[in-house]
Coordinates of C-alpha atoms in Angstrom, one line a residue:
X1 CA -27.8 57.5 17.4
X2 CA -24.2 57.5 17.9
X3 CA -22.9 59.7 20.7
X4 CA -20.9 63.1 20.4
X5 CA -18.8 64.1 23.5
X6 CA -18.9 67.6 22.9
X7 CA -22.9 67.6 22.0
X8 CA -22.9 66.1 25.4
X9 CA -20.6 68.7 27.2
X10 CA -23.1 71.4 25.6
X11 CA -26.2 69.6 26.6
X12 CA -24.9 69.6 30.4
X13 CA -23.7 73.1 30.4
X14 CA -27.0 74.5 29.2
X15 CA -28.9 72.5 31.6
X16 CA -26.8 73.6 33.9
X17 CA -27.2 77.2 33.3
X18 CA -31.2 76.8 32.1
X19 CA -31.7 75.4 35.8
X20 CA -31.5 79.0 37.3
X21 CA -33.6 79.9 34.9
X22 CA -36.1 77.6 35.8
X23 CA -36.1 77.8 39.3
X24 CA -36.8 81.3 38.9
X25 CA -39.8 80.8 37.2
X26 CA -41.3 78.4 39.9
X27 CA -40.3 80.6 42.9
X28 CA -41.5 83.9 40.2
X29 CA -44.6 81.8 38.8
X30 CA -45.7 79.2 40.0
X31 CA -45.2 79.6 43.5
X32 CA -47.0 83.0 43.6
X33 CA -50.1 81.3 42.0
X34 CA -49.9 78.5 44.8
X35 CA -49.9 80.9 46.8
X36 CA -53.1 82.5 46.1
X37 CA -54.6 79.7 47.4
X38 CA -52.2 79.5 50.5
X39 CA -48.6 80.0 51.4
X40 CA -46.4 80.9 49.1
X41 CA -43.6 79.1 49.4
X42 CA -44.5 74.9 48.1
X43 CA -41.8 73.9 51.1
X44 CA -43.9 75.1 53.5
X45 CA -46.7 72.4 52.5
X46 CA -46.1 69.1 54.6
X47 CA -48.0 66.7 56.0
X48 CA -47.1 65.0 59.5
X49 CA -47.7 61.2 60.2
X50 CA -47.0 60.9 63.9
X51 CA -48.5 63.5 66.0
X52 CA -48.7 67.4 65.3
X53 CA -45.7 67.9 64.0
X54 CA -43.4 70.6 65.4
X55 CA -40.1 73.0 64.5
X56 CA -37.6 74.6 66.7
X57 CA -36.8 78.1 65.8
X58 CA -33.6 77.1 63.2
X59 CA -36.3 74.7 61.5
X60 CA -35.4 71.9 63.0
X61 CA -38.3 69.1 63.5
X62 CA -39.1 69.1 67.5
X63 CA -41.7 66.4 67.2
X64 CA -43.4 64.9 65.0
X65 CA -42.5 63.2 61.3
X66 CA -43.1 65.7 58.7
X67 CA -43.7 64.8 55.3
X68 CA -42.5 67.9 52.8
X69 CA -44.3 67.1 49.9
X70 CA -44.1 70.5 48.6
X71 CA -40.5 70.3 47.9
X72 CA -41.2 67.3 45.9
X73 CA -43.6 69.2 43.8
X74 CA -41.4 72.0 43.3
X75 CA -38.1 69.9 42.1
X76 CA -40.6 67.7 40.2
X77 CA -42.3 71.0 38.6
X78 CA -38.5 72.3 37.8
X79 CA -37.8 69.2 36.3
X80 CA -40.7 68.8 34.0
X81 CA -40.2 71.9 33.5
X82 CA -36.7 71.4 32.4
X83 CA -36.8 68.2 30.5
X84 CA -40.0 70.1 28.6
X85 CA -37.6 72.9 27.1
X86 CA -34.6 70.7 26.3
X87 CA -36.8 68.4 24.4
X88 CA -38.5 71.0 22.6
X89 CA -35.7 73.3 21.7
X90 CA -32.9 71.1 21.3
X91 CA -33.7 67.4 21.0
X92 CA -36.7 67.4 18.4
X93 CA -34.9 70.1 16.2
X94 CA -31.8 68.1 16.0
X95 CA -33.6 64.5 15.0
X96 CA -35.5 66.7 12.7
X97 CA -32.2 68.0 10.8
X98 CA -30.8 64.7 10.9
X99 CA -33.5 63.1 9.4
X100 CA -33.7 65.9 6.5
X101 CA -30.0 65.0 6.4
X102 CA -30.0 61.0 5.7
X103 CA -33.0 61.9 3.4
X104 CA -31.0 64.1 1.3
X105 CA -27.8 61.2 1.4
X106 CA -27.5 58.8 -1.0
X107 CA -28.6 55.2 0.1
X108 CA -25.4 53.5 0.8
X109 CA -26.2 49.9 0.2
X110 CA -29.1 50.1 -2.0
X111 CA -28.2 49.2 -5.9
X112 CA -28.4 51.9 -8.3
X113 CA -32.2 51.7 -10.5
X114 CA -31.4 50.9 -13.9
X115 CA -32.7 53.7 -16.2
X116 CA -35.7 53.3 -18.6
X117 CA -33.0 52.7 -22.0
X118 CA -31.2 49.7 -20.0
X119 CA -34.8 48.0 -19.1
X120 CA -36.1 48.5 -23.0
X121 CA -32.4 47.1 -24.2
X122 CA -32.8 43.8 -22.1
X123 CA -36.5 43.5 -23.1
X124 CA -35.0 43.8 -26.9
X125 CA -32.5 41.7 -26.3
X126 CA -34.9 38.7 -24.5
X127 CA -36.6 39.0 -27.4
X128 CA -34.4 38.9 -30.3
X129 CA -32.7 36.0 -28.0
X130 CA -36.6 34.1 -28.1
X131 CA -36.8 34.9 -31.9
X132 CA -33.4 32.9 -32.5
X133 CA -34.1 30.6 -30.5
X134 CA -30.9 31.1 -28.2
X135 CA -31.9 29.9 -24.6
X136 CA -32.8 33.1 -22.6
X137 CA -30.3 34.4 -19.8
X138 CA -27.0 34.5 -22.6
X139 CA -26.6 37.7 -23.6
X140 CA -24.9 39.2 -26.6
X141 CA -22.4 42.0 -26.5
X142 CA -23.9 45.4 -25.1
X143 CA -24.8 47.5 -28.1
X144 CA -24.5 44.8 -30.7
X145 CA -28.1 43.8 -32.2
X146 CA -28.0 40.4 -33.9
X147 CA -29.4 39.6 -37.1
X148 CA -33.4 38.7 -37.3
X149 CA -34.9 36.0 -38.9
X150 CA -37.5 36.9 -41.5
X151 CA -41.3 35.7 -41.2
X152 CA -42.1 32.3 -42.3
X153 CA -42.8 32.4 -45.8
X154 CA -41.8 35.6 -46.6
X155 CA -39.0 36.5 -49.3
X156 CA -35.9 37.6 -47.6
X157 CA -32.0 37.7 -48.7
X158 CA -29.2 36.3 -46.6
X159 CA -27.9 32.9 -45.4
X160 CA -31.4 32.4 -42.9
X161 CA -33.4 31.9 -46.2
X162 CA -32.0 28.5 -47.3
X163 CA -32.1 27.0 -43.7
X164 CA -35.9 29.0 -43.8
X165 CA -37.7 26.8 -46.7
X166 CA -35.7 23.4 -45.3
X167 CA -37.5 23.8 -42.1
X168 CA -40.7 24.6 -43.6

């Protein structure tokens, strides 16, 4: 698909303004259900590697190495979250109507079908060209039908009737 600026400059604006929504409904939600089965916040969960880890009264780390692996789970659940929504309600609508578009276009390249009277008048003409025995392919003027030769040993009037009984 070819790009738009100005879908894109939508797109980012309304992911800009659907992130607060989003974030309010972890820290509404989904935090509050974490948090029946402990705190309430998902930055408070961490996991120390060296020794018990340890925080000064500003939050800073006093010893220790913390791991916050809560706030990974919270930005990763707000984008999920996020990229779930956009996808949903604006990405799979729009390659649906564009789809419904094209198929409602014309094919550009394809030839145009040739209608049931133009296949009938080239299988009359093949024929009446086999008949005369004219070499297939060579066509006759549209809408002109060429004389037929009568059945062998039949009575028929014209020129054909001489050349008819010499052949016979």
């Amino acid at each position: 698909m070819r790009g738009n600026v100005i879908e894109l400059a939508v797109a980012v604006v309304v992911g800009v303004a659907f992130t607060n929504i989003v974030n309010s409904v972890v820290e509404g939600l989904i935090n509050p259900m974490v948090g029946a089965f402990g705190s309430q916040d998902l930055d408070a969960y961490q996991l120390c590697l060296r020794g018990p880890c340890e925080s000064g009264p500003a939050g800073e780390v006093i010893s220790g190495i913390p791991l916050r692996w809560g706030s990974v789970a919270s930005a990763s659940l707000t984008f999920l979250i996020t990229a779930a929504v956009v996808y949903f309600l604006m990405v799979l609508p729009m390659q649906r109507y564009r789809a419904r578009q094209e198929a409602k276009a014309p094919a550009k390249g394809s030839p145009a079908q040739k209608t049931e009277l133009e296949i009938l008048t080239e299988i009359r003409d093949e024929l009446i060209a086999r008949r005369i025995g004219r070499p297939t392919g060579t066509e006759e003027p549209a809408g002109r039908v060429s004389a037929q030769r009568p059945a062998p040993g039949g009575a028929a009037e014209g020129p054909d009737t001489a050349g008819d009984a010499n052949r016979a």
